[in-house]
mmCIF file of N, CA and C in Angstrom:
data_model
loop_
_atom_site.group_PDB
_atom_site.id
_atom_site.type_symbol
_atom_site.label_atom_id
_atom_site.label_comp_id
_atom_site.label_asym_id
_atom_site.label_seq_id
_atom_site.Cartn_x
_atom_site.Cartn_y
_atom_site.Cartn_z
ATOM 1 N N MET A 22 -40.752 -4.647 -20.955
ATOM 2 C CA MET A 22 -40.391 -5.244 -22.198
ATOM 3 C C MET A 22 -40.407 -6.713 -22.112
ATOM 4 N N SER A 23 -40.717 -7.369 -23.148
ATOM 5 C CA SER A 23 -40.829 -8.850 -23.132
ATOM 6 C C SER A 23 -39.456 -9.525 -23.285
ATOM 7 N N ASP A 24 -38.429 -8.866 -23.783
ATOM 8 C CA ASP A 24 -37.131 -9.507 -23.992
ATOM 9 C C ASP A 24 -36.312 -9.485 -22.687
ATOM 10 N N GLY A 25 -36.829 -8.964 -21.597
ATOM 11 C CA GLY A 25 -36.120 -8.986 -20.327
ATOM 12 C C GLY A 25 -35.117 -7.865 -20.144
ATOM 13 N N LYS A 26 -34.935 -7.040 -21.173
ATOM 14 C CA LYS A 26 -34.024 -5.896 -21.069
ATOM 15 C C LYS A 26 -34.703 -4.738 -20.472
ATOM 16 N N SER A 27 -33.867 -3.944 -19.723
ATOM 17 C CA SER A 27 -34.413 -2.729 -19.125
ATOM 18 C C SER A 27 -34.625 -1.733 -20.179
ATOM 19 N N PRO A 28 -35.752 -0.956 -20.111
ATOM 20 C CA PRO A 28 -35.984 0.106 -21.052
ATOM 21 C C PRO A 28 -35.000 1.307 -20.884
ATOM 22 N N VAL A 29 -34.260 1.290 -19.821
ATOM 23 C CA VAL A 29 -33.352 2.394 -19.540
ATOM 24 C C VAL A 29 -31.958 1.933 -19.961
ATOM 25 N N ASN A 30 -31.227 2.802 -20.700
ATOM 26 C CA ASN A 30 -29.840 2.529 -21.083
ATOM 27 C C ASN A 30 -28.968 3.011 -19.926
ATOM 28 N N TRP A 31 -28.665 2.144 -18.970
ATOM 29 C CA TRP A 31 -27.940 2.480 -17.800
ATOM 30 C C TRP A 31 -26.503 2.892 -18.061
ATOM 31 N N GLY A 32 -25.910 2.389 -19.141
ATOM 32 C CA GLY A 32 -24.618 2.799 -19.560
ATOM 33 C C GLY A 32 -24.610 4.295 -19.899
ATOM 34 N N LEU A 33 -25.638 4.731 -20.637
ATOM 35 C CA LEU A 33 -25.784 6.112 -20.969
ATOM 36 C C LEU A 33 -25.993 7.009 -19.704
ATOM 37 N N VAL A 34 -26.784 6.501 -18.792
ATOM 38 C CA VAL A 34 -27.010 7.235 -17.528
ATOM 39 C C VAL A 34 -25.700 7.404 -16.742
ATOM 40 N N CYS A 35 -24.860 6.402 -16.784
ATOM 41 C CA CYS A 35 -23.535 6.491 -16.091
ATOM 42 C C CYS A 35 -22.768 7.666 -16.623
ATOM 43 N N HIS A 36 -22.701 7.813 -17.950
ATOM 44 C CA HIS A 36 -21.969 8.902 -18.554
ATOM 45 C C HIS A 36 -22.617 10.268 -18.327
ATOM 46 N N VAL A 37 -23.911 10.337 -18.469
ATOM 47 C CA VAL A 37 -24.608 11.625 -18.238
ATOM 48 C C VAL A 37 -24.413 12.053 -16.760
ATOM 49 N N ALA A 38 -24.308 11.092 -15.843
ATOM 50 C CA ALA A 38 -24.129 11.423 -14.437
ATOM 51 C C ALA A 38 -22.781 12.148 -14.192
ATOM 52 N N GLY A 39 -21.810 11.978 -15.146
ATOM 53 C CA GLY A 39 -20.541 12.649 -15.022
ATOM 54 C C GLY A 39 -20.708 14.173 -15.105
ATOM 55 N N LEU A 40 -21.776 14.615 -15.622
ATOM 56 C CA LEU A 40 -22.062 16.081 -15.681
ATOM 57 C C LEU A 40 -22.319 16.689 -14.256
ATOM 58 N N SER A 41 -22.501 15.790 -13.257
ATOM 59 C CA SER A 41 -22.685 16.291 -11.963
ATOM 60 C C SER A 41 -21.451 17.053 -11.431
ATOM 61 N N SER A 42 -20.337 16.903 -12.076
ATOM 62 C CA SER A 42 -19.142 17.668 -11.764
ATOM 63 C C SER A 42 -19.372 19.154 -11.885
ATOM 64 N N TYR A 43 -20.277 19.517 -12.782
ATOM 65 C CA TYR A 43 -20.487 20.961 -13.073
ATOM 66 C C TYR A 43 -21.466 21.603 -12.115
ATOM 67 N N VAL A 44 -21.946 20.824 -11.168
ATOM 68 C CA VAL A 44 -22.794 21.390 -10.087
ATOM 69 C C VAL A 44 -22.081 21.099 -8.706
ATOM 70 N N GLY A 45 -20.763 20.892 -8.761
ATOM 71 C CA GLY A 45 -19.986 20.792 -7.581
ATOM 72 C C GLY A 45 -19.906 19.391 -6.976
ATOM 73 N N LEU A 46 -20.285 18.370 -7.689
ATOM 74 C CA LEU A 46 -20.268 16.989 -7.146
ATOM 75 C C LEU A 46 -19.435 16.064 -8.049
ATOM 76 N N PRO A 47 -18.164 16.311 -8.168
ATOM 77 C CA PRO A 47 -17.322 15.429 -9.032
ATOM 78 C C PRO A 47 -17.386 14.016 -8.485
ATOM 79 N N ILE A 48 -17.529 13.069 -9.388
ATOM 80 C CA ILE A 48 -17.480 11.635 -9.086
ATOM 81 C C ILE A 48 -18.781 11.115 -8.493
ATOM 82 N N VAL A 49 -19.530 11.986 -7.788
ATOM 83 C CA VAL A 49 -20.719 11.447 -7.068
ATOM 84 C C VAL A 49 -21.782 10.914 -7.985
ATOM 85 N N GLY A 50 -22.073 11.601 -9.070
ATOM 86 C CA GLY A 50 -23.124 11.125 -9.950
ATOM 87 C C GLY A 50 -22.849 9.715 -10.558
ATOM 88 N N PRO A 51 -21.689 9.549 -11.223
ATOM 89 C CA PRO A 51 -21.407 8.250 -11.719
ATOM 90 C C PRO A 51 -21.302 7.133 -10.649
ATOM 91 N N LEU A 52 -20.809 7.539 -9.482
ATOM 92 C CA LEU A 52 -20.715 6.604 -8.357
ATOM 93 C C LEU A 52 -22.056 6.050 -7.925
ATOM 94 N N ILE A 53 -22.997 6.965 -7.797
ATOM 95 C CA ILE A 53 -24.338 6.565 -7.346
ATOM 96 C C ILE A 53 -24.985 5.609 -8.367
ATOM 97 N N VAL A 54 -24.946 5.993 -9.674
ATOM 98 C CA VAL A 54 -25.517 5.111 -10.701
ATOM 99 C C VAL A 54 -24.807 3.803 -10.746
ATOM 100 N N TRP A 55 -23.493 3.767 -10.730
ATOM 101 C CA TRP A 55 -22.742 2.558 -10.803
ATOM 102 C C TRP A 55 -23.025 1.653 -9.606
ATOM 103 N N LEU A 56 -23.025 2.163 -8.410
ATOM 104 C CA LEU A 56 -23.330 1.322 -7.205
ATOM 105 C C LEU A 56 -24.712 0.824 -7.212
ATOM 106 N N TYR A 57 -25.634 1.560 -7.742
ATOM 107 C CA TYR A 57 -27.046 1.190 -7.772
ATOM 108 C C TYR A 57 -27.292 0.070 -8.761
ATOM 109 N N LYS A 58 -26.658 0.085 -9.918
ATOM 110 C CA LYS A 58 -26.991 -0.862 -11.028
ATOM 111 C C LYS A 58 -25.895 -1.870 -11.369
ATOM 112 N N ARG A 59 -24.741 -1.827 -10.769
ATOM 113 C CA ARG A 59 -23.634 -2.686 -11.217
ATOM 114 C C ARG A 59 -23.865 -4.140 -11.092
ATOM 115 N N LYS A 60 -24.621 -4.605 -10.078
ATOM 116 C CA LYS A 60 -24.883 -6.011 -9.902
ATOM 117 C C LYS A 60 -26.028 -6.579 -10.688
ATOM 118 N N THR A 61 -26.865 -5.654 -11.259
ATOM 119 C CA THR A 61 -28.011 -6.140 -11.989
ATOM 120 C C THR A 61 -27.988 -5.820 -13.460
ATOM 121 N N ASP A 62 -26.985 -5.019 -13.918
ATOM 122 C CA ASP A 62 -26.875 -4.623 -15.298
ATOM 123 C C ASP A 62 -25.427 -4.630 -15.719
ATOM 124 N N ALA A 63 -25.039 -5.562 -16.573
ATOM 125 C CA ALA A 63 -23.613 -5.651 -16.974
ATOM 126 C C ALA A 63 -23.112 -4.412 -17.691
ATOM 127 N N THR A 64 -24.041 -3.799 -18.501
ATOM 128 C CA THR A 64 -23.607 -2.604 -19.189
ATOM 129 C C THR A 64 -23.354 -1.433 -18.203
ATOM 130 N N ALA A 65 -24.217 -1.321 -17.146
ATOM 131 C CA ALA A 65 -24.022 -0.272 -16.188
ATOM 132 C C ALA A 65 -22.721 -0.522 -15.439
ATOM 133 N N ASP A 66 -22.405 -1.822 -15.135
ATOM 134 C CA ASP A 66 -21.165 -2.108 -14.436
ATOM 135 C C ASP A 66 -19.967 -1.721 -15.275
ATOM 136 N N ARG A 67 -19.955 -2.096 -16.548
ATOM 137 C CA ARG A 67 -18.777 -1.834 -17.434
ATOM 138 C C ARG A 67 -18.691 -0.283 -17.656
ATOM 139 N N GLU A 68 -19.757 0.345 -18.040
ATOM 140 C CA GLU A 68 -19.735 1.766 -18.309
ATOM 141 C C GLU A 68 -19.557 2.619 -17.109
ATOM 142 N N GLY A 69 -20.132 2.167 -15.970
ATOM 143 C CA GLY A 69 -19.994 2.841 -14.703
ATOM 144 C C GLY A 69 -18.523 2.877 -14.240
ATOM 145 N N ARG A 70 -17.834 1.761 -14.400
ATOM 146 C CA ARG A 70 -16.418 1.703 -14.032
ATOM 147 C C ARG A 70 -15.638 2.656 -14.956
ATOM 148 N N GLU A 71 -15.984 2.697 -16.210
ATOM 149 C CA GLU A 71 -15.266 3.558 -17.134
ATOM 150 C C GLU A 71 -15.537 5.042 -16.808
ATOM 151 N N ALA A 72 -16.809 5.368 -16.494
ATOM 152 C CA ALA A 72 -17.174 6.745 -16.110
ATOM 153 C C ALA A 72 -16.501 7.157 -14.822
ATOM 154 N N MET A 73 -16.414 6.218 -13.855
ATOM 155 C CA MET A 73 -15.773 6.519 -12.580
ATOM 156 C C MET A 73 -14.287 6.816 -12.790
ATOM 157 N N ASN A 74 -13.599 5.932 -13.518
ATOM 158 C CA ASN A 74 -12.180 6.104 -13.745
ATOM 159 C C ASN A 74 -11.918 7.441 -14.469
ATOM 160 N N PHE A 75 -12.736 7.717 -15.433
ATOM 161 C CA PHE A 75 -12.595 9.012 -16.191
ATOM 162 C C PHE A 75 -12.796 10.204 -15.274
ATOM 163 N N ASN A 76 -13.817 10.201 -14.458
ATOM 164 C CA ASN A 76 -14.078 11.348 -13.637
ATOM 165 C C ASN A 76 -13.128 11.506 -12.497
ATOM 166 N N ILE A 77 -12.638 10.412 -11.965
ATOM 167 C CA ILE A 77 -11.581 10.433 -10.936
ATOM 168 C C ILE A 77 -10.288 11.049 -11.569
ATOM 169 N N SER A 78 -9.930 10.557 -12.753
ATOM 170 C CA SER A 78 -8.747 11.034 -13.451
ATOM 171 C C SER A 78 -8.837 12.529 -13.681
ATOM 172 N N PHE A 79 -9.965 13.005 -14.190
ATOM 173 C CA PHE A 79 -10.071 14.420 -14.518
ATOM 174 C C PHE A 79 -10.183 15.265 -13.301
ATOM 175 N N THR A 80 -10.694 14.737 -12.186
ATOM 176 C CA THR A 80 -10.683 15.483 -10.939
ATOM 177 C C THR A 80 -9.241 15.646 -10.477
ATOM 178 N N ILE A 81 -8.427 14.664 -10.602
ATOM 179 C CA ILE A 81 -7.019 14.728 -10.247
ATOM 180 C C ILE A 81 -6.317 15.762 -11.168
ATOM 181 N N TYR A 82 -6.586 15.700 -12.436
ATOM 182 C CA TYR A 82 -5.915 16.573 -13.410
ATOM 183 C C TYR A 82 -6.315 18.051 -13.065
ATOM 184 N N LEU A 83 -7.584 18.251 -12.697
ATOM 185 C CA LEU A 83 -8.065 19.639 -12.362
ATOM 186 C C LEU A 83 -7.390 20.116 -11.075
ATOM 187 N N PHE A 84 -7.226 19.207 -10.097
ATOM 188 C CA PHE A 84 -6.582 19.586 -8.829
ATOM 189 C C PHE A 84 -5.155 19.994 -9.112
ATOM 190 N N ILE A 85 -4.434 19.169 -9.912
ATOM 191 C CA ILE A 85 -3.028 19.530 -10.216
ATOM 192 C C ILE A 85 -2.961 20.869 -10.940
ATOM 193 N N ALA A 86 -3.859 21.076 -11.910
ATOM 194 C CA ALA A 86 -3.874 22.370 -12.577
ATOM 195 C C ALA A 86 -4.124 23.568 -11.623
ATOM 196 N N GLY A 87 -5.009 23.277 -10.661
ATOM 197 C CA GLY A 87 -5.271 24.299 -9.640
ATOM 198 C C GLY A 87 -4.021 24.651 -8.848
ATOM 199 N N LEU A 88 -3.246 23.601 -8.496
ATOM 200 C CA LEU A 88 -2.013 23.840 -7.799
ATOM 201 C C LEU A 88 -1.014 24.639 -8.674
ATOM 202 N N LEU A 89 -1.051 24.296 -10.032
ATOM 203 C CA LEU A 89 -0.132 25.006 -10.927
ATOM 204 C C LEU A 89 -0.540 26.443 -11.168
ATOM 205 N N CYS A 90 -1.700 26.858 -10.722
ATOM 206 C CA CYS A 90 -2.086 28.270 -10.877
ATOM 207 C C CYS A 90 -1.148 29.196 -10.111
ATOM 208 N N SER A 91 -0.471 28.627 -9.033
ATOM 209 C CA SER A 91 0.427 29.408 -8.251
ATOM 210 C C SER A 91 1.639 29.848 -9.102
ATOM 211 N N ILE A 92 1.941 29.090 -10.170
ATOM 212 C CA ILE A 92 3.046 29.521 -11.052
ATOM 213 C C ILE A 92 2.497 29.882 -12.461
ATOM 214 N N MET A 93 1.187 30.226 -12.470
ATOM 215 C CA MET A 93 0.513 30.789 -13.683
ATOM 216 C C MET A 93 0.205 29.743 -14.750
ATOM 217 N N ILE A 94 0.858 28.595 -14.800
ATOM 218 C CA ILE A 94 0.583 27.604 -15.829
ATOM 219 C C ILE A 94 -0.849 27.056 -15.752
ATOM 220 N N GLY A 95 -1.289 26.906 -14.523
ATOM 221 C CA GLY A 95 -2.590 26.334 -14.318
ATOM 222 C C GLY A 95 -3.753 27.157 -14.896
ATOM 223 N N TYR A 96 -3.568 28.428 -14.995
ATOM 224 C CA TYR A 96 -4.647 29.303 -15.574
ATOM 225 C C TYR A 96 -4.895 28.925 -17.083
ATOM 226 N N ALA A 97 -3.908 28.428 -17.745
ATOM 227 C CA ALA A 97 -4.079 27.956 -19.115
ATOM 228 C C ALA A 97 -4.617 26.552 -19.134
ATOM 229 N N LEU A 98 -4.289 25.726 -18.169
ATOM 230 C CA LEU A 98 -4.639 24.329 -18.123
ATOM 231 C C LEU A 98 -6.081 24.166 -17.731
ATOM 232 N N VAL A 99 -6.578 24.865 -16.772
ATOM 233 C CA VAL A 99 -7.943 24.666 -16.224
ATOM 234 C C VAL A 99 -8.999 24.744 -17.339
ATOM 235 N N PRO A 100 -9.017 25.783 -18.177
ATOM 236 C CA PRO A 100 -10.049 25.793 -19.256
ATOM 237 C C PRO A 100 -9.882 24.618 -20.194
ATOM 238 N N PHE A 101 -8.650 24.264 -20.507
ATOM 239 C CA PHE A 101 -8.424 23.172 -21.436
ATOM 240 C C PHE A 101 -8.961 21.825 -20.846
ATOM 241 N N ILE A 102 -8.644 21.617 -19.562
ATOM 242 C CA ILE A 102 -9.107 20.415 -18.883
ATOM 243 C C ILE A 102 -10.649 20.358 -18.804
ATOM 244 N N LEU A 103 -11.291 21.445 -18.480
ATOM 245 C CA LEU A 103 -12.743 21.517 -18.375
ATOM 246 C C LEU A 103 -13.387 21.290 -19.723
ATOM 247 N N ALA A 104 -12.769 21.884 -20.822
ATOM 248 C CA ALA A 104 -13.337 21.695 -22.148
ATOM 249 C C ALA A 104 -13.157 20.247 -22.582
ATOM 250 N N ALA A 105 -12.004 19.634 -22.304
ATOM 251 C CA ALA A 105 -11.781 18.215 -22.644
ATOM 252 C C ALA A 105 -12.742 17.324 -21.899
ATOM 253 N N HIS A 106 -12.966 17.567 -20.614
ATOM 254 C CA HIS A 106 -13.874 16.768 -19.810
ATOM 255 C C HIS A 106 -15.267 16.839 -20.387
ATOM 256 N N LEU A 107 -15.763 18.046 -20.626
ATOM 257 C CA LEU A 107 -17.114 18.169 -21.161
ATOM 258 C C LEU A 107 -17.232 17.544 -22.562
ATOM 259 N N GLY A 108 -16.266 17.775 -23.412
ATOM 260 C CA GLY A 108 -16.323 17.253 -24.780
ATOM 261 C C GLY A 108 -16.263 15.714 -24.782
ATOM 262 N N LEU A 109 -15.435 15.170 -23.913
ATOM 263 C CA LEU A 109 -15.384 13.653 -23.843
ATOM 264 C C LEU A 109 -16.664 13.075 -23.256
ATOM 265 N N ILE A 110 -17.301 13.782 -22.330
ATOM 266 C CA ILE A 110 -18.603 13.242 -21.801
ATOM 267 C C ILE A 110 -19.665 13.300 -22.896
ATOM 268 N N VAL A 111 -19.706 14.348 -23.667
ATOM 269 C CA VAL A 111 -20.685 14.430 -24.733
ATOM 270 C C VAL A 111 -20.427 13.338 -25.742
ATOM 271 N N TRP A 112 -19.126 13.099 -26.099
ATOM 272 C CA TRP A 112 -18.769 11.999 -26.999
ATOM 273 C C TRP A 112 -19.239 10.664 -26.443
ATOM 274 N N ALA A 113 -19.014 10.457 -25.155
ATOM 275 C CA ALA A 113 -19.418 9.152 -24.551
ATOM 276 C C ALA A 113 -20.940 9.000 -24.535
ATOM 277 N N ILE A 114 -21.674 10.067 -24.310
ATOM 278 C CA ILE A 114 -23.112 10.018 -24.261
ATOM 279 C C ILE A 114 -23.627 9.619 -25.696
ATOM 280 N N LEU A 115 -23.047 10.280 -26.676
ATOM 281 C CA LEU A 115 -23.472 9.943 -28.043
ATOM 282 C C LEU A 115 -23.191 8.473 -28.428
ATOM 283 N N LYS A 116 -22.025 7.951 -28.023
ATOM 284 C CA LYS A 116 -21.701 6.525 -28.263
ATOM 285 C C LYS A 116 -22.589 5.605 -27.482
ATOM 286 N N ALA A 117 -22.771 5.947 -26.207
ATOM 287 C CA ALA A 117 -23.591 5.081 -25.373
ATOM 288 C C ALA A 117 -25.034 5.047 -25.833
ATOM 289 N N ASN A 118 -25.477 6.147 -26.385
ATOM 290 C CA ASN A 118 -26.861 6.205 -26.963
ATOM 291 C C ASN A 118 -27.028 5.216 -28.074
ATOM 292 N N LYS A 119 -25.941 4.929 -28.798
ATOM 293 C CA LYS A 119 -25.977 3.963 -29.912
ATOM 294 C C LYS A 119 -25.698 2.576 -29.382
ATOM 295 N N GLY A 120 -25.474 2.404 -28.078
ATOM 296 C CA GLY A 120 -25.254 1.095 -27.515
ATOM 297 C C GLY A 120 -23.767 0.651 -27.549
ATOM 298 N N GLU A 121 -22.865 1.573 -27.952
ATOM 299 C CA GLU A 121 -21.479 1.243 -27.995
ATOM 300 C C GLU A 121 -20.760 1.380 -26.634
ATOM 301 N N SER A 122 -19.751 0.603 -26.489
ATOM 302 C CA SER A 122 -18.938 0.659 -25.269
ATOM 303 C C SER A 122 -17.889 1.821 -25.411
ATOM 304 N N ILE A 123 -17.599 2.434 -24.328
ATOM 305 C CA ILE A 123 -16.760 3.605 -24.334
ATOM 306 C C ILE A 123 -15.429 3.317 -23.600
ATOM 307 N N HIS A 124 -14.338 3.811 -24.130
ATOM 308 C CA HIS A 124 -13.045 3.780 -23.474
ATOM 309 C C HIS A 124 -12.464 5.194 -23.629
ATOM 310 N N TYR A 125 -12.628 5.977 -22.551
ATOM 311 C CA TYR A 125 -12.156 7.333 -22.536
ATOM 312 C C TYR A 125 -10.581 7.379 -22.681
ATOM 313 N N PRO A 126 -10.082 8.357 -23.464
ATOM 314 C CA PRO A 126 -8.640 8.516 -23.526
ATOM 315 C C PRO A 126 -8.188 9.297 -22.246
ATOM 316 N N LEU A 127 -6.914 9.273 -21.935
ATOM 317 C CA LEU A 127 -6.332 10.020 -20.817
ATOM 318 C C LEU A 127 -6.925 9.590 -19.467
ATOM 319 N N THR A 128 -7.319 8.347 -19.345
ATOM 320 C CA THR A 128 -7.939 7.878 -18.115
ATOM 321 C C THR A 128 -7.017 6.888 -17.385
ATOM 322 N N LEU A 129 -6.854 7.206 -16.130
ATOM 323 C CA LEU A 129 -6.097 6.264 -15.221
ATOM 324 C C LEU A 129 -7.073 5.238 -14.774
ATOM 325 N N ARG A 130 -6.629 3.954 -14.669
ATOM 326 C CA ARG A 130 -7.512 2.871 -14.282
ATOM 327 C C ARG A 130 -7.418 2.566 -12.774
ATOM 328 N N PHE A 131 -8.304 3.164 -12.012
ATOM 329 C CA PHE A 131 -8.344 2.913 -10.571
ATOM 330 C C PHE A 131 -9.266 1.741 -10.236
ATOM 331 N N ILE A 132 -10.404 1.658 -10.934
ATOM 332 C CA ILE A 132 -11.388 0.599 -10.695
ATOM 333 C C ILE A 132 -11.330 -0.367 -11.848
ATOM 334 N N HIS A 133 -11.114 -1.648 -11.559
ATOM 335 C CA HIS A 133 -11.003 -2.662 -12.624
ATOM 336 C C HIS A 133 -12.232 -3.511 -12.658
#
């Protein structure tokens, strides 16, 4: 492109990479994209940090829900957490596709 912008929306790719959780690689997808593009693309850096924080948070929430399965509460929480995770990723993908910045709710800020 002549305007110097990448034809790839790397912010969108960061959020799509969060779906790697559903093939057994939580956090890995967003981490790879963020590390690869964070120094050369400001959007990838910002959205990558947001995707990382979100996926780390939800991995922790899912781990805690797994522990709570021992007292039966976790069995109700796990499906809710998975549905919220998937729904929020889809929401972020749609917003990132429009070029909007995303701030996931329920996210602990580990990476600033």
